[in-house]
């Protein structure tokens, strides 16, 4: 996974260097970025034109949702999970580690928000994600001294994927876990039963098939 992330980041940098951000995002785009915190994407804007851009610079409140049938994906797409036996573990720097079943996470107070996923240089999906904030989960577990980051990880094995986020982004809901997209349960290729939604982060940080939430005291080298 680190090799793929490195490749994508280098490719994005090369694209910018070669001037692939010309057109509506040349001098005008640079001026907007210099003058405002975020660029409000017009509703008529083509989602594919967002591919070379950084999601943390974009305000997509006017952007239509991408139909689920048009969603694209990268990375592992074939992991199978049985909802009846699936469990998500809460561990690390917590006072009371525990596990949650699929039914239990769906019973948590819901969090639903439109968030843009950009896989740089490849595709962009603007979805309506429904899931839950990890704030209540971590408060139930009880944070121990030194807790500063949260690692979200997929199933153990040769293809395991994970990413570490600042705890402030997790507690604020900027980073949350989703079990639905566009009003439907997550399709398997998009991370069923649970995946990361990380507003302002690139798609390679949106870990799929999350079954472990680990509180740690060190940052990730890929931290946004």
PDB file of C-alpha atoms in Angstrom:
ATOM      1  CA  UNK A   1       0.000   0.000   0.000  1.00  0.00           C
ATOM      2  CA  UNK A   2       2.841   2.380   0.766  1.00  0.00           C
ATOM      3  CA  UNK A   3       4.234   1.790  -2.746  1.00  0.00           C
ATOM      4  CA  UNK A   4       0.868   2.675  -4.292  1.00  0.00           C
ATOM      5  CA  UNK A   5       0.566   5.810  -2.165  1.00  0.00           C
ATOM      6  CA  UNK A   6       4.077   6.909  -3.093  1.00  0.00           C
ATOM      7  CA  UNK A   7       3.382   6.304  -6.777  1.00  0.00           C
ATOM      8  CA  UNK A   8       0.141   8.289  -6.698  1.00  0.00           C
ATOM      9  CA  UNK A   9       1.728  11.203  -4.876  1.00  0.00           C
ATOM     10  CA  UNK A  10       4.663  11.322  -7.291  1.00  0.00           C
ATOM     11  CA  UNK A  11       2.313  11.087 -10.265  1.00  0.00           C
ATOM     12  CA  UNK A  12       0.229  13.967  -8.944  1.00  0.00           C
ATOM     13  CA  UNK A  13       3.313  16.101  -8.491  1.00  0.00           C
ATOM     14  CA  UNK A  14       4.464  15.319 -12.004  1.00  0.00           C
ATOM     15  CA  UNK A  15       1.039  16.183 -13.407  1.00  0.00           C
ATOM     16  CA  UNK A  16       1.177  19.579 -11.768  1.00  0.00           C
ATOM     17  CA  UNK A  17       4.705  20.116 -13.020  1.00  0.00           C
ATOM     18  CA  UNK A  18       3.687  19.332 -16.587  1.00  0.00           C
ATOM     19  CA  UNK A  19       0.918  21.905 -16.446  1.00  0.00           C
ATOM     20  CA  UNK A  20      -2.057  19.583 -16.335  1.00  0.00           C
ATOM     21  CA  UNK A  21      -3.800  22.084 -14.094  1.00  0.00           C
ATOM     22  CA  UNK A  22      -4.156  24.526 -16.978  1.00  0.00           C
ATOM     23  CA  UNK A  23      -7.503  25.885 -18.154  1.00  0.00           C
ATOM     24  CA  UNK A  24      -9.922  27.042 -15.447  1.00  0.00           C
ATOM     25  CA  UNK A  25      -7.416  26.139 -12.734  1.00  0.00           C
ATOM     26  CA  UNK A  26      -4.324  27.951 -13.982  1.00  0.00           C
ATOM     27  CA  UNK A  27      -3.726  31.557 -12.895  1.00  0.00           C
ATOM     28  CA  UNK A  28      -7.320  31.986 -11.732  1.00  0.00           C
ATOM     29  CA  UNK A  29      -7.160  28.887  -9.543  1.00  0.00           C
ATOM     30  CA  UNK A  30      -3.911  29.967  -7.938  1.00  0.00           C
ATOM     31  CA  UNK A  31      -5.416  33.386  -7.189  1.00  0.00           C
ATOM     32  CA  UNK A  32      -8.518  31.826  -5.607  1.00  0.00           C
ATOM     33  CA  UNK A  33      -6.384  29.574  -3.417  1.00  0.00           C
ATOM     34  CA  UNK A  34      -4.361  32.573  -2.320  1.00  0.00           C
ATOM     35  CA  UNK A  35      -7.454  34.611  -1.441  1.00  0.00           C
ATOM     36  CA  UNK A  36      -9.767  32.078   0.179  1.00  0.00           C
ATOM     37  CA  UNK A  37      -9.586  29.080   2.487  1.00  0.00           C
ATOM     38  CA  UNK A  38     -11.514  26.848   0.086  1.00  0.00           C
ATOM     39  CA  UNK A  39     -12.792  26.988  -3.485  1.00  0.00           C
ATOM     40  CA  UNK A  40     -16.572  26.520  -3.725  1.00  0.00           C
ATOM     41  CA  UNK A  41     -17.021  24.066  -6.585  1.00  0.00           C
ATOM     42  CA  UNK A  42     -19.913  25.173  -8.866  1.00  0.00           C
ATOM     43  CA  UNK A  43     -22.770  22.688  -9.217  1.00  0.00           C
ATOM     44  CA  UNK A  44     -22.205  22.382 -12.977  1.00  0.00           C
ATOM     45  CA  UNK A  45     -18.556  21.426 -12.482  1.00  0.00           C
ATOM     46  CA  UNK A  46     -17.499  18.029 -13.810  1.00  0.00           C
ATOM     47  CA  UNK A  47     -16.369  15.696 -11.048  1.00  0.00           C
ATOM     48  CA  UNK A  48     -13.612  14.322 -13.278  1.00  0.00           C
ATOM     49  CA  UNK A  49     -12.042  17.801 -13.387  1.00  0.00           C
ATOM     50  CA  UNK A  50     -11.424  17.565  -9.634  1.00  0.00           C
ATOM     51  CA  UNK A  51      -9.078  14.591 -10.023  1.00  0.00           C
ATOM     52  CA  UNK A  52      -5.820  16.626  -9.992  1.00  0.00           C
ATOM     53  CA  UNK A  53      -6.869  18.742  -7.010  1.00  0.00           C
ATOM     54  CA  UNK A  54      -6.470  18.473  -3.242  1.00  0.00           C
ATOM     55  CA  UNK A  55      -9.798  17.750  -1.476  1.00  0.00           C
ATOM     56  CA  UNK A  56      -8.871  19.865   1.535  1.00  0.00           C
ATOM     57  CA  UNK A  57      -8.942  22.941  -0.728  1.00  0.00           C
ATOM     58  CA  UNK A  58     -12.471  22.303  -2.016  1.00  0.00           C
ATOM     59  CA  UNK A  59     -15.952  23.180  -0.752  1.00  0.00           C
ATOM     60  CA  UNK A  60     -18.326  20.780  -2.504  1.00  0.00           C
ATOM     61  CA  UNK A  61     -21.655  21.840  -0.989  1.00  0.00           C
ATOM     62  CA  UNK A  62     -23.018  22.700  -4.468  1.00  0.00           C
ATOM     63  CA  UNK A  63     -21.607  19.640  -6.221  1.00  0.00           C
ATOM     64  CA  UNK A  64     -24.144  16.929  -7.183  1.00  0.00           C
ATOM     65  CA  UNK A  65     -23.634  13.429  -5.853  1.00  0.00           C
ATOM     66  CA  UNK A  66     -21.967  10.814  -8.012  1.00  0.00           C
ATOM     67  CA  UNK A  67     -24.402   7.965  -8.796  1.00  0.00           C
ATOM     68  CA  UNK A  68     -23.281   4.819  -7.012  1.00  0.00           C
ATOM     69  CA  UNK A  69     -23.130   2.926 -10.303  1.00  0.00           C
ATOM     70  CA  UNK A  70     -20.507   5.441 -11.464  1.00  0.00           C
ATOM     71  CA  UNK A  71     -18.307   5.084  -8.365  1.00  0.00           C
ATOM     72  CA  UNK A  72     -14.805   3.841  -9.050  1.00  0.00           C
ATOM     73  CA  UNK A  73     -12.420   2.207  -6.617  1.00  0.00           C
ATOM     74  CA  UNK A  74      -8.832   1.090  -6.113  1.00  0.00           C
ATOM     75  CA  UNK A  75      -7.081  -1.362  -3.833  1.00  0.00           C
ATOM     76  CA  UNK A  76      -8.664  -4.502  -2.451  1.00  0.00           C
ATOM     77  CA  UNK A  77     -12.234  -5.071  -3.602  1.00  0.00           C
ATOM     78  CA  UNK A  78     -12.993  -8.712  -2.811  1.00  0.00           C
ATOM     79  CA  UNK A  79     -12.854  -9.031   0.980  1.00  0.00           C
ATOM     80  CA  UNK A  80     -15.849 -10.934   2.318  1.00  0.00           C
ATOM     81  CA  UNK A  81     -17.327 -10.358   5.772  1.00  0.00           C
ATOM     82  CA  UNK A  82     -20.254 -12.108   7.426  1.00  0.00           C
ATOM     83  CA  UNK A  83     -22.288  -9.477   9.337  1.00  0.00           C
ATOM     84  CA  UNK A  84     -23.435 -11.960  11.984  1.00  0.00           C
ATOM     85  CA  UNK A  85     -19.890 -12.848  13.059  1.00  0.00           C
ATOM     86  CA  UNK A  86     -18.037  -9.646  12.123  1.00  0.00           C
ATOM     87  CA  UNK A  87     -16.605  -7.575  14.981  1.00  0.00           C
ATOM     88  CA  UNK A  88     -14.759  -4.255  15.169  1.00  0.00           C
ATOM     89  CA  UNK A  89     -12.133  -4.054  17.912  1.00  0.00           C
ATOM     90  CA  UNK A  90     -11.411  -0.893  19.915  1.00  0.00           C
ATOM     91  CA  UNK A  91      -7.908  -1.168  21.373  1.00  0.00           C
ATOM     92  CA  UNK A  92      -4.610   0.577  22.086  1.00  0.00           C
ATOM     93  CA  UNK A  93      -4.286   3.419  24.585  1.00  0.00           C
ATOM     94  CA  UNK A  94      -7.734   2.949  26.101  1.00  0.00           C
ATOM     95  CA  UNK A  95      -8.886   1.990  29.581  1.00  0.00           C
ATOM     96  CA  UNK A  96     -11.541  -0.496  28.472  1.00  0.00           C
ATOM     97  CA  UNK A  97     -10.933  -2.263  25.153  1.00  0.00           C
ATOM     98  CA  UNK A  98     -14.055  -3.799  23.638  1.00  0.00           C
ATOM     99  CA  UNK A  99     -15.621  -5.020  20.414  1.00  0.00           C
ATOM    100  CA  UNK A 100     -18.702  -3.938  18.495  1.00  0.00           C
ATOM    101  CA  UNK A 101     -20.916  -6.073  16.269  1.00  0.00           C
ATOM    102  CA  UNK A 102     -22.355  -4.888  12.969  1.00  0.00           C
ATOM    103  CA  UNK A 103     -25.792  -4.452  14.552  1.00  0.00           C
ATOM    104  CA  UNK A 104     -24.256  -2.444  17.397  1.00  0.00           C
ATOM    105  CA  UNK A 105     -22.491   0.020  15.111  1.00  0.00           C
ATOM    106  CA  UNK A 106     -25.681   0.543  13.132  1.00  0.00           C
ATOM    107  CA  UNK A 107     -27.470   1.321  16.398  1.00  0.00           C
ATOM    108  CA  UNK A 108     -25.027   4.126  17.248  1.00  0.00           C
ATOM    109  CA  UNK A 109     -26.143   7.760  16.712  1.00  0.00           C
ATOM    110  CA  UNK A 110     -25.869   8.218  12.942  1.00  0.00           C
ATOM    111  CA  UNK A 111     -23.613  10.682  11.173  1.00  0.00           C
ATOM    112  CA  UNK A 112     -24.454  11.464   7.548  1.00  0.00           C
ATOM    113  CA  UNK A 113     -22.587  13.851   5.289  1.00  0.00           C
ATOM    114  CA  UNK A 114     -21.658  14.516   1.672  1.00  0.00           C
ATOM    115  CA  UNK A 115     -17.895  14.017   1.318  1.00  0.00           C
ATOM    116  CA  UNK A 116     -15.679  14.034  -1.758  1.00  0.00           C
ATOM    117  CA  UNK A 117     -13.227  11.187  -2.316  1.00  0.00           C
ATOM    118  CA  UNK A 118     -10.366  11.941  -4.708  1.00  0.00           C
ATOM    119  CA  UNK A 119      -7.959   9.251  -5.807  1.00  0.00           C
ATOM    120  CA  UNK A 120      -5.379  11.691  -7.232  1.00  0.00           C
ATOM    121  CA  UNK A 121      -4.934  11.452 -10.957  1.00  0.00           C
ATOM    122  CA  UNK A 122      -7.408   8.569 -11.235  1.00  0.00           C
ATOM    123  CA  UNK A 123     -11.002   9.349 -10.197  1.00  0.00           C
ATOM    124  CA  UNK A 124     -13.279  11.363  -7.903  1.00  0.00           C
ATOM    125  CA  UNK A 125     -16.485  10.198  -6.175  1.00  0.00           C
ATOM    126  CA  UNK A 126     -18.832  12.600  -4.385  1.00  0.00           C
ATOM    127  CA  UNK A 127     -20.975  10.489  -2.091  1.00  0.00           C
ATOM    128  CA  UNK A 128     -23.530  10.749   0.679  1.00  0.00           C
ATOM    129  CA  UNK A 129     -21.897   8.722   3.449  1.00  0.00           C
ATOM    130  CA  UNK A 130     -23.772   7.459   6.484  1.00  0.00           C
ATOM    131  CA  UNK A 131     -22.123   5.944   9.527  1.00  0.00           C
ATOM    132  CA  UNK A 132     -21.055   7.022  12.986  1.00  0.00           C
ATOM    133  CA  UNK A 133     -18.597   9.249  14.778  1.00  0.00           C
ATOM    134  CA  UNK A 134     -15.865   7.506  16.733  1.00  0.00           C
ATOM    135  CA  UNK A 135     -16.021  10.151  19.449  1.00  0.00           C
ATOM    136  CA  UNK A 136     -18.622   8.327  21.526  1.00  0.00           C
ATOM    137  CA  UNK A 137     -16.901   5.000  20.951  1.00  0.00           C
ATOM    138  CA  UNK A 138     -13.562   6.342  22.192  1.00  0.00           C
ATOM    139  CA  UNK A 139     -15.182   8.093  25.143  1.00  0.00           C
ATOM    140  CA  UNK A 140     -16.771   4.795  26.121  1.00  0.00           C
ATOM    141  CA  UNK A 141     -13.363   3.103  25.906  1.00  0.00           C
ATOM    142  CA  UNK A 142     -11.675   5.881  27.892  1.00  0.00           C
ATOM    143  CA  UNK A 143      -8.546   7.495  26.478  1.00  0.00           C
ATOM    144  CA  UNK A 144      -5.317   6.923  28.360  1.00  0.00           C
ATOM    145  CA  UNK A 145      -2.554   9.543  28.790  1.00  0.00           C
ATOM    146  CA  UNK A 146      -0.511  10.040  25.648  1.00  0.00           C
ATOM    147  CA  UNK A 147      -3.326   9.217  23.236  1.00  0.00           C
ATOM    148  CA  UNK A 148      -2.797  11.479  20.240  1.00  0.00           C
ATOM    149  CA  UNK A 149      -3.658   9.505  17.095  1.00  0.00           C
ATOM    150  CA  UNK A 150      -6.027   6.799  15.913  1.00  0.00           C
ATOM    151  CA  UNK A 151      -5.085   3.995  13.529  1.00  0.00           C
ATOM    152  CA  UNK A 152      -7.893   2.534  11.425  1.00  0.00           C
ATOM    153  CA  UNK A 153      -7.009  -0.884  10.045  1.00  0.00           C
ATOM    154  CA  UNK A 154      -8.503  -3.495   7.777  1.00  0.00           C
ATOM    155  CA  UNK A 155      -8.324  -7.272   8.164  1.00  0.00           C
ATOM    156  CA  UNK A 156      -4.977  -8.754   9.191  1.00  0.00           C
ATOM    157  CA  UNK A 157      -2.980 -10.574   6.543  1.00  0.00           C
ATOM    158  CA  UNK A 158      -0.752  -9.984   3.546  1.00  0.00           C
ATOM    159  CA  UNK A 159      -3.144  -7.372   2.157  1.00  0.00           C
ATOM    160  CA  UNK A 160      -3.825  -5.506   5.383  1.00  0.00           C
ATOM    161  CA  UNK A 161      -4.208  -1.758   4.986  1.00  0.00           C
ATOM    162  CA  UNK A 162      -4.216   0.940   7.657  1.00  0.00           C
ATOM    163  CA  UNK A 163      -3.796   4.643   8.192  1.00  0.00           C
ATOM    164  CA  UNK A 164      -3.237   6.838  11.244  1.00  0.00           C
ATOM    165  CA  UNK A 165      -5.117  10.098  11.849  1.00  0.00           C
ATOM    166  CA  UNK A 166      -4.723  12.884  14.437  1.00  0.00           C
ATOM    167  CA  UNK A 167      -7.186  12.250  17.239  1.00  0.00           C
ATOM    168  CA  UNK A 168      -8.586  15.780  16.789  1.00  0.00           C
ATOM    169  CA  UNK A 169      -9.833  14.828  13.300  1.00  0.00           C
ATOM    170  CA  UNK A 170     -11.461  11.679  14.637  1.00  0.00           C
ATOM    171  CA  UNK A 171     -13.109  13.350  17.634  1.00  0.00           C
ATOM    172  CA  UNK A 172     -14.413  16.225  15.484  1.00  0.00           C
ATOM    173  CA  UNK A 173     -16.023  13.883  12.966  1.00  0.00           C
ATOM    174  CA  UNK A 174     -13.822  14.978  10.080  1.00  0.00           C
ATOM    175  CA  UNK A 175     -12.790  11.325   9.991  1.00  0.00           C
ATOM    176  CA  UNK A 176     -15.599   8.840  10.657  1.00  0.00           C
ATOM    177  CA  UNK A 177     -16.692   5.329   9.732  1.00  0.00           C
ATOM    178  CA  UNK A 178     -19.451   4.638   7.216  1.00  0.00           C
ATOM    179  CA  UNK A 179     -21.675   1.631   6.569  1.00  0.00           C
ATOM    180  CA  UNK A 180     -23.822   3.203   3.828  1.00  0.00           C
ATOM    181  CA  UNK A 181     -23.252   5.314   0.741  1.00  0.00           C
ATOM    182  CA  UNK A 182     -25.943   7.098  -1.270  1.00  0.00           C
ATOM    183  CA  UNK A 183     -28.649   5.462   0.828  1.00  0.00           C
ATOM    184  CA  UNK A 184     -27.444   1.888   0.345  1.00  0.00           C
ATOM    185  CA  UNK A 185     -25.301  -0.486   2.421  1.00  0.00           C
ATOM    186  CA  UNK A 186     -21.690  -0.298   1.308  1.00  0.00           C
ATOM    187  CA  UNK A 187     -21.083  -2.576  -1.673  1.00  0.00           C
ATOM    188  CA  UNK A 188     -18.344  -5.124  -1.043  1.00  0.00           C
ATOM    189  CA  UNK A 189     -15.924  -3.423  -3.443  1.00  0.00           C
ATOM    190  CA  UNK A 190     -16.324  -0.164  -1.509  1.00  0.00           C
ATOM    191  CA  UNK A 191     -15.547  -1.610   1.905  1.00  0.00           C
ATOM    192  CA  UNK A 192     -18.509  -3.514   3.367  1.00  0.00           C
ATOM    193  CA  UNK A 193     -19.228  -3.667   6.219  1.00  0.00           C
ATOM    194  CA  UNK A 194     -17.386  -0.487   7.333  1.00  0.00           C
ATOM    195  CA  UNK A 195     -14.964   1.920   5.711  1.00  0.00           C
ATOM    196  CA  UNK A 196     -13.201   5.158   6.565  1.00  0.00           C
ATOM    197  CA  UNK A 197     -14.546   8.502   5.382  1.00  0.00           C
ATOM    198  CA  UNK A 198     -11.847  11.148   5.755  1.00  0.00           C
ATOM    199  CA  UNK A 199     -12.917  14.630   4.691  1.00  0.00           C
ATOM    200  CA  UNK A 200     -10.042  16.570   3.169  1.00  0.00           C
ATOM    201  CA  UNK A 201      -7.839  13.486   2.811  1.00  0.00           C
ATOM    202  CA  UNK A 202      -6.965  11.706  -0.425  1.00  0.00           C
ATOM    203  CA  UNK A 203      -8.649   8.411  -1.240  1.00  0.00           C
ATOM    204  CA  UNK A 204      -5.665   6.248  -0.316  1.00  0.00           C
ATOM    205  CA  UNK A 205      -6.317   7.269   3.312  1.00  0.00           C
ATOM    206  CA  UNK A 206      -9.922   6.052   3.200  1.00  0.00           C
ATOM    207  CA  UNK A 207      -9.262   2.571   4.570  1.00  0.00           C
ATOM    208  CA  UNK A 208     -11.793  -0.087   3.568  1.00  0.00           C
ATOM    209  CA  UNK A 209     -13.036  -3.095   5.551  1.00  0.00           C
ATOM    210  CA  UNK A 210     -12.115  -1.468   8.883  1.00  0.00           C
ATOM    211  CA  UNK A 211     -12.257  -3.948  11.763  1.00  0.00           C
ATOM    212  CA  UNK A 212      -9.784  -2.418  14.214  1.00  0.00           C
ATOM    213  CA  UNK A 213      -9.609   1.031  15.802  1.00  0.00           C
ATOM    214  CA  UNK A 214      -6.361   1.480  17.718  1.00  0.00           C
ATOM    215  CA  UNK A 215      -5.507   4.558  19.782  1.00  0.00           C
ATOM    216  CA  UNK A 216      -1.772   5.316  19.613  1.00  0.00           C
ATOM    217  CA  UNK A 217       0.669   8.042  20.608  1.00  0.00           C
ATOM    218  CA  UNK A 218       2.589   8.590  17.407  1.00  0.00           C
ATOM    219  CA  UNK A 219       1.667  10.242  14.121  1.00  0.00           C
ATOM    220  CA  UNK A 220       1.599   8.612  10.726  1.00  0.00           C
ATOM    221  CA  UNK A 221       4.220   9.720   8.220  1.00  0.00           C
ATOM    222  CA  UNK A 222       1.328  10.265   5.796  1.00  0.00           C
ATOM    223  CA  UNK A 223      -0.586  12.529   8.191  1.00  0.00           C
ATOM    224  CA  UNK A 224      -2.529  15.365   6.525  1.00  0.00           C
TER     225      UNK A 224
END
